[in-house]
């Protein structure tokens, strides 16, 4: 059984309470259609289970298959430097159907980023290194496709719908 490596740490983007009973880590790619399909289900999980869920997103851009996956991850991380990682994360998935190199600045303006700072941060080697570390974490954790989910540190064999069903059954 695959486990999350490394464990959740201060470099991760985290939503939810530290005291939540269920921690979900998603390895995702902003251009992956399966991740795009999982996105609204993950939102529903967060809404349904509220404070019981802590959600972490790690980048796993499949750059060979998805031209804009890595640049999208960079955009999310650059937004994170202005404390708007989750706003960009959501905007990228909600606009996945029109993902291209010009969309990032538009989304940055839409979510209220300092555009000049955002553009400068998008060239940061530190951001690229963070994304590569997330990817390496996925490889070490046994990710073999996106999205991949880890529940309380253990790989979940199933998609977002299966995850939602499992959580509902666990709560009953």
PDB file of C-alpha atoms in Angstrom:
ATOM      1  CA  UNK A   1       0.000   0.000   0.000  1.00  0.00           C
ATOM      2  CA  UNK A   2       1.428   3.370  -1.012  1.00  0.00           C
ATOM      3  CA  UNK A   3       1.845   6.100   1.518  1.00  0.00           C
ATOM      4  CA  UNK A   4       2.374   9.820   1.192  1.00  0.00           C
ATOM      5  CA  UNK A   5       6.024  10.871   1.034  1.00  0.00           C
ATOM      6  CA  UNK A   6       6.959  13.255   2.426  1.00  0.00           C
ATOM      7  CA  UNK A   7       4.217  13.868   4.930  1.00  0.00           C
ATOM      8  CA  UNK A   8       2.285  17.118   4.918  1.00  0.00           C
ATOM      9  CA  UNK A   9       4.550  20.020   5.736  1.00  0.00           C
ATOM     10  CA  UNK A  10       4.738  23.802   5.842  1.00  0.00           C
ATOM     11  CA  UNK A  11       5.342  24.051   2.079  1.00  0.00           C
ATOM     12  CA  UNK A  12       1.934  22.507   1.304  1.00  0.00           C
ATOM     13  CA  UNK A  13      -1.171  24.521   0.533  1.00  0.00           C
ATOM     14  CA  UNK A  14      -3.750  23.494   3.099  1.00  0.00           C
ATOM     15  CA  UNK A  15      -7.475  24.210   3.419  1.00  0.00           C
ATOM     16  CA  UNK A  16      -9.413  23.254   6.526  1.00  0.00           C
ATOM     17  CA  UNK A  17      -8.807  22.716  10.201  1.00  0.00           C
ATOM     18  CA  UNK A  18      -5.631  21.146  11.526  1.00  0.00           C
ATOM     19  CA  UNK A  19      -7.910  19.164  13.857  1.00  0.00           C
ATOM     20  CA  UNK A  20      -9.905  17.617  10.993  1.00  0.00           C
ATOM     21  CA  UNK A  21     -10.343  13.863  11.260  1.00  0.00           C
ATOM     22  CA  UNK A  22      -9.795  13.293   7.529  1.00  0.00           C
ATOM     23  CA  UNK A  23      -6.873  14.694   5.559  1.00  0.00           C
ATOM     24  CA  UNK A  24      -7.079  14.425   1.789  1.00  0.00           C
ATOM     25  CA  UNK A  25      -4.089  15.113  -0.424  1.00  0.00           C
ATOM     26  CA  UNK A  26      -4.719  15.425  -4.134  1.00  0.00           C
ATOM     27  CA  UNK A  27      -1.971  15.179  -6.712  1.00  0.00           C
ATOM     28  CA  UNK A  28      -3.361  17.053  -9.676  1.00  0.00           C
ATOM     29  CA  UNK A  29      -2.697  18.653 -13.023  1.00  0.00           C
ATOM     30  CA  UNK A  30      -4.631  21.783 -13.988  1.00  0.00           C
ATOM     31  CA  UNK A  31      -4.952  20.670 -17.614  1.00  0.00           C
ATOM     32  CA  UNK A  32      -5.950  17.064 -16.900  1.00  0.00           C
ATOM     33  CA  UNK A  33      -9.614  16.528 -17.826  1.00  0.00           C
ATOM     34  CA  UNK A  34     -10.036  13.942 -15.058  1.00  0.00           C
ATOM     35  CA  UNK A  35      -8.788  16.492 -12.515  1.00  0.00           C
ATOM     36  CA  UNK A  36     -11.204  19.001 -13.999  1.00  0.00           C
ATOM     37  CA  UNK A  37     -14.024  16.513 -13.492  1.00  0.00           C
ATOM     38  CA  UNK A  38     -12.877  15.807  -9.930  1.00  0.00           C
ATOM     39  CA  UNK A  39     -12.726  19.507  -9.008  1.00  0.00           C
ATOM     40  CA  UNK A  40     -16.478  20.079  -8.380  1.00  0.00           C
ATOM     41  CA  UNK A  41     -16.683  16.802  -6.469  1.00  0.00           C
ATOM     42  CA  UNK A  42     -13.834  17.871  -4.214  1.00  0.00           C
ATOM     43  CA  UNK A  43     -15.660  21.159  -3.612  1.00  0.00           C
ATOM     44  CA  UNK A  44     -18.776  19.198  -2.714  1.00  0.00           C
ATOM     45  CA  UNK A  45     -16.766  17.040  -0.313  1.00  0.00           C
ATOM     46  CA  UNK A  46     -15.415  20.154   1.378  1.00  0.00           C
ATOM     47  CA  UNK A  47     -18.908  21.674   1.637  1.00  0.00           C
ATOM     48  CA  UNK A  48     -20.565  18.476   2.846  1.00  0.00           C
ATOM     49  CA  UNK A  49     -18.003  17.507   5.457  1.00  0.00           C
ATOM     50  CA  UNK A  50     -16.821  21.002   6.415  1.00  0.00           C
ATOM     51  CA  UNK A  51     -14.503  21.062   9.412  1.00  0.00           C
ATOM     52  CA  UNK A  52     -14.051  17.277   9.290  1.00  0.00           C
ATOM     53  CA  UNK A  53     -11.919  17.628   6.143  1.00  0.00           C
ATOM     54  CA  UNK A  54      -8.476  19.087   5.617  1.00  0.00           C
ATOM     55  CA  UNK A  55      -7.524  19.360   1.947  1.00  0.00           C
ATOM     56  CA  UNK A  56      -4.047  19.655   0.436  1.00  0.00           C
ATOM     57  CA  UNK A  57      -3.191  20.048  -3.242  1.00  0.00           C
ATOM     58  CA  UNK A  58       0.172  18.997  -4.625  1.00  0.00           C
ATOM     59  CA  UNK A  59       1.196  19.629  -8.206  1.00  0.00           C
ATOM     60  CA  UNK A  60       1.671  16.703 -10.542  1.00  0.00           C
ATOM     61  CA  UNK A  61       1.834  18.392 -13.950  1.00  0.00           C
ATOM     62  CA  UNK A  62       1.969  15.888 -16.788  1.00  0.00           C
ATOM     63  CA  UNK A  63       3.998  18.268 -18.911  1.00  0.00           C
ATOM     64  CA  UNK A  64       4.573  15.791 -21.738  1.00  0.00           C
ATOM     65  CA  UNK A  65       0.826  15.405 -22.282  1.00  0.00           C
ATOM     66  CA  UNK A  66      -0.420  18.826 -21.199  1.00  0.00           C
ATOM     67  CA  UNK A  67       1.349  21.873 -22.600  1.00  0.00           C
ATOM     68  CA  UNK A  68      -0.082  24.297 -20.032  1.00  0.00           C
ATOM     69  CA  UNK A  69       0.026  22.075 -16.951  1.00  0.00           C
ATOM     70  CA  UNK A  70       3.389  23.301 -15.657  1.00  0.00           C
ATOM     71  CA  UNK A  71       2.726  26.993 -16.456  1.00  0.00           C
ATOM     72  CA  UNK A  72      -0.639  26.681 -14.690  1.00  0.00           C
ATOM     73  CA  UNK A  73       1.084  25.251 -11.627  1.00  0.00           C
ATOM     74  CA  UNK A  74       3.497  28.185 -11.745  1.00  0.00           C
ATOM     75  CA  UNK A  75       0.540  30.596 -11.884  1.00  0.00           C
ATOM     76  CA  UNK A  76      -1.019  28.942  -8.828  1.00  0.00           C
ATOM     77  CA  UNK A  77       2.235  29.139  -6.874  1.00  0.00           C
ATOM     78  CA  UNK A  78       2.837  32.742  -7.920  1.00  0.00           C
ATOM     79  CA  UNK A  79      -0.675  33.599  -6.716  1.00  0.00           C
ATOM     80  CA  UNK A  80       0.188  31.814  -3.492  1.00  0.00           C
ATOM     81  CA  UNK A  81       2.976  34.315  -2.871  1.00  0.00           C
ATOM     82  CA  UNK A  82       0.193  36.920  -2.677  1.00  0.00           C
ATOM     83  CA  UNK A  83      -1.867  34.605  -0.422  1.00  0.00           C
ATOM     84  CA  UNK A  84      -4.259  33.666  -3.221  1.00  0.00           C
ATOM     85  CA  UNK A  85      -3.201  30.127  -4.078  1.00  0.00           C
ATOM     86  CA  UNK A  86      -6.704  28.687  -3.607  1.00  0.00           C
ATOM     87  CA  UNK A  87      -8.355  31.493  -5.575  1.00  0.00           C
ATOM     88  CA  UNK A  88      -6.037  30.776  -8.535  1.00  0.00           C
ATOM     89  CA  UNK A  89      -6.409  27.010  -8.039  1.00  0.00           C
ATOM     90  CA  UNK A  90     -10.187  27.365  -8.322  1.00  0.00           C
ATOM     91  CA  UNK A  91      -9.986  29.813 -11.241  1.00  0.00           C
ATOM     92  CA  UNK A  92      -7.684  27.472 -13.186  1.00  0.00           C
ATOM     93  CA  UNK A  93     -10.042  24.523 -12.842  1.00  0.00           C
ATOM     94  CA  UNK A  94     -13.124  26.641 -13.528  1.00  0.00           C
ATOM     95  CA  UNK A  95     -11.482  27.939 -16.713  1.00  0.00           C
ATOM     96  CA  UNK A  96      -9.738  24.708 -17.707  1.00  0.00           C
ATOM     97  CA  UNK A  97     -11.619  24.581 -21.016  1.00  0.00           C
ATOM     98  CA  UNK A  98      -9.833  27.740 -22.171  1.00  0.00           C
ATOM     99  CA  UNK A  99      -6.430  27.157 -20.606  1.00  0.00           C
ATOM    100  CA  UNK A 100      -3.666  28.850 -22.587  1.00  0.00           C
ATOM    101  CA  UNK A 101      -0.622  30.996 -21.981  1.00  0.00           C
ATOM    102  CA  UNK A 102      -2.591  34.239 -21.996  1.00  0.00           C
ATOM    103  CA  UNK A 103      -5.190  33.155 -19.470  1.00  0.00           C
ATOM    104  CA  UNK A 104      -2.912  33.387 -16.440  1.00  0.00           C
ATOM    105  CA  UNK A 105      -2.608  37.179 -16.442  1.00  0.00           C
ATOM    106  CA  UNK A 106      -6.358  37.507 -16.952  1.00  0.00           C
ATOM    107  CA  UNK A 107      -7.064  35.256 -13.976  1.00  0.00           C
ATOM    108  CA  UNK A 108      -4.454  37.086 -11.902  1.00  0.00           C
ATOM    109  CA  UNK A 109      -6.279  40.350 -12.528  1.00  0.00           C
ATOM    110  CA  UNK A 110      -9.669  38.754 -11.886  1.00  0.00           C
ATOM    111  CA  UNK A 111      -8.656  37.493  -8.448  1.00  0.00           C
ATOM    112  CA  UNK A 112      -7.046  40.808  -7.574  1.00  0.00           C
ATOM    113  CA  UNK A 113      -3.333  40.078  -7.757  1.00  0.00           C
ATOM    114  CA  UNK A 114      -0.657  42.690  -8.231  1.00  0.00           C
ATOM    115  CA  UNK A 115      -0.077  41.799 -11.892  1.00  0.00           C
ATOM    116  CA  UNK A 116       3.475  43.084 -12.104  1.00  0.00           C
ATOM    117  CA  UNK A 117       4.487  41.130  -9.005  1.00  0.00           C
ATOM    118  CA  UNK A 118       2.644  38.038 -10.307  1.00  0.00           C
ATOM    119  CA  UNK A 119       4.505  38.167 -13.623  1.00  0.00           C
ATOM    120  CA  UNK A 120       7.812  38.583 -11.843  1.00  0.00           C
ATOM    121  CA  UNK A 121       7.051  35.683  -9.472  1.00  0.00           C
ATOM    122  CA  UNK A 122       6.144  33.459 -12.436  1.00  0.00           C
ATOM    123  CA  UNK A 123       9.830  33.474 -13.416  1.00  0.00           C
ATOM    124  CA  UNK A 124      10.983  32.398  -9.965  1.00  0.00           C
ATOM    125  CA  UNK A 125      13.266  29.392  -9.776  1.00  0.00           C
ATOM    126  CA  UNK A 126      11.999  28.781  -6.239  1.00  0.00           C
ATOM    127  CA  UNK A 127       8.472  28.270  -7.579  1.00  0.00           C
ATOM    128  CA  UNK A 128       9.673  25.864 -10.263  1.00  0.00           C
ATOM    129  CA  UNK A 129      11.600  23.969  -7.597  1.00  0.00           C
ATOM    130  CA  UNK A 130       8.464  23.753  -5.386  1.00  0.00           C
ATOM    131  CA  UNK A 131       6.462  22.248  -8.274  1.00  0.00           C
ATOM    132  CA  UNK A 132       9.247  19.797  -9.103  1.00  0.00           C
ATOM    133  CA  UNK A 133       9.399  18.786  -5.427  1.00  0.00           C
ATOM    134  CA  UNK A 134       5.632  18.175  -5.457  1.00  0.00           C
ATOM    135  CA  UNK A 135       6.028  16.045  -8.583  1.00  0.00           C
ATOM    136  CA  UNK A 136       8.888  14.082  -6.999  1.00  0.00           C
ATOM    137  CA  UNK A 137       6.714  13.591  -3.927  1.00  0.00           C
ATOM    138  CA  UNK A 138       4.054  12.086  -6.174  1.00  0.00           C
ATOM    139  CA  UNK A 139       6.522   9.728  -7.805  1.00  0.00           C
ATOM    140  CA  UNK A 140       7.866   8.642  -4.406  1.00  0.00           C
ATOM    141  CA  UNK A 141       4.307   8.197  -3.117  1.00  0.00           C
ATOM    142  CA  UNK A 142       3.264   5.946  -5.989  1.00  0.00           C
ATOM    143  CA  UNK A 143       1.211   8.363  -8.094  1.00  0.00           C
ATOM    144  CA  UNK A 144       0.611   6.809 -11.491  1.00  0.00           C
ATOM    145  CA  UNK A 145      -2.023   9.159 -12.856  1.00  0.00           C
ATOM    146  CA  UNK A 146      -4.025  12.236 -12.021  1.00  0.00           C
ATOM    147  CA  UNK A 147      -5.906  12.894  -9.959  1.00  0.00           C
ATOM    148  CA  UNK A 148      -4.491  10.668  -7.214  1.00  0.00           C
ATOM    149  CA  UNK A 149      -5.770  10.943  -3.674  1.00  0.00           C
ATOM    150  CA  UNK A 150      -4.256  10.116  -0.306  1.00  0.00           C
ATOM    151  CA  UNK A 151      -6.516   9.824   2.710  1.00  0.00           C
ATOM    152  CA  UNK A 152      -4.797  10.195   6.063  1.00  0.00           C
ATOM    153  CA  UNK A 153      -1.486   9.428   4.388  1.00  0.00           C
ATOM    154  CA  UNK A 154      -2.529   6.291   2.488  1.00  0.00           C
ATOM    155  CA  UNK A 155      -3.227   6.089  -1.238  1.00  0.00           C
ATOM    156  CA  UNK A 156      -6.926   5.873  -2.050  1.00  0.00           C
ATOM    157  CA  UNK A 157      -7.647   3.536  -4.925  1.00  0.00           C
ATOM    158  CA  UNK A 158     -10.474   5.311  -6.676  1.00  0.00           C
ATOM    159  CA  UNK A 159     -11.661   8.560  -8.144  1.00  0.00           C
ATOM    160  CA  UNK A 160     -13.258  11.598  -6.540  1.00  0.00           C
ATOM    161  CA  UNK A 161     -16.754  10.084  -6.746  1.00  0.00           C
ATOM    162  CA  UNK A 162     -15.522   6.932  -4.991  1.00  0.00           C
ATOM    163  CA  UNK A 163     -13.867   9.107  -2.370  1.00  0.00           C
ATOM    164  CA  UNK A 164     -17.075  11.040  -1.757  1.00  0.00           C
ATOM    165  CA  UNK A 165     -19.027   7.787  -1.423  1.00  0.00           C
ATOM    166  CA  UNK A 166     -16.478   6.346   1.007  1.00  0.00           C
ATOM    167  CA  UNK A 167     -16.644   9.466   3.167  1.00  0.00           C
ATOM    168  CA  UNK A 168     -20.455   9.386   3.176  1.00  0.00           C
ATOM    169  CA  UNK A 169     -20.469   5.748   4.226  1.00  0.00           C
ATOM    170  CA  UNK A 170     -17.884   6.415   6.932  1.00  0.00           C
ATOM    171  CA  UNK A 171     -20.005   9.237   8.339  1.00  0.00           C
ATOM    172  CA  UNK A 172     -23.141   7.086   8.590  1.00  0.00           C
TER     173      UNK A 172
END
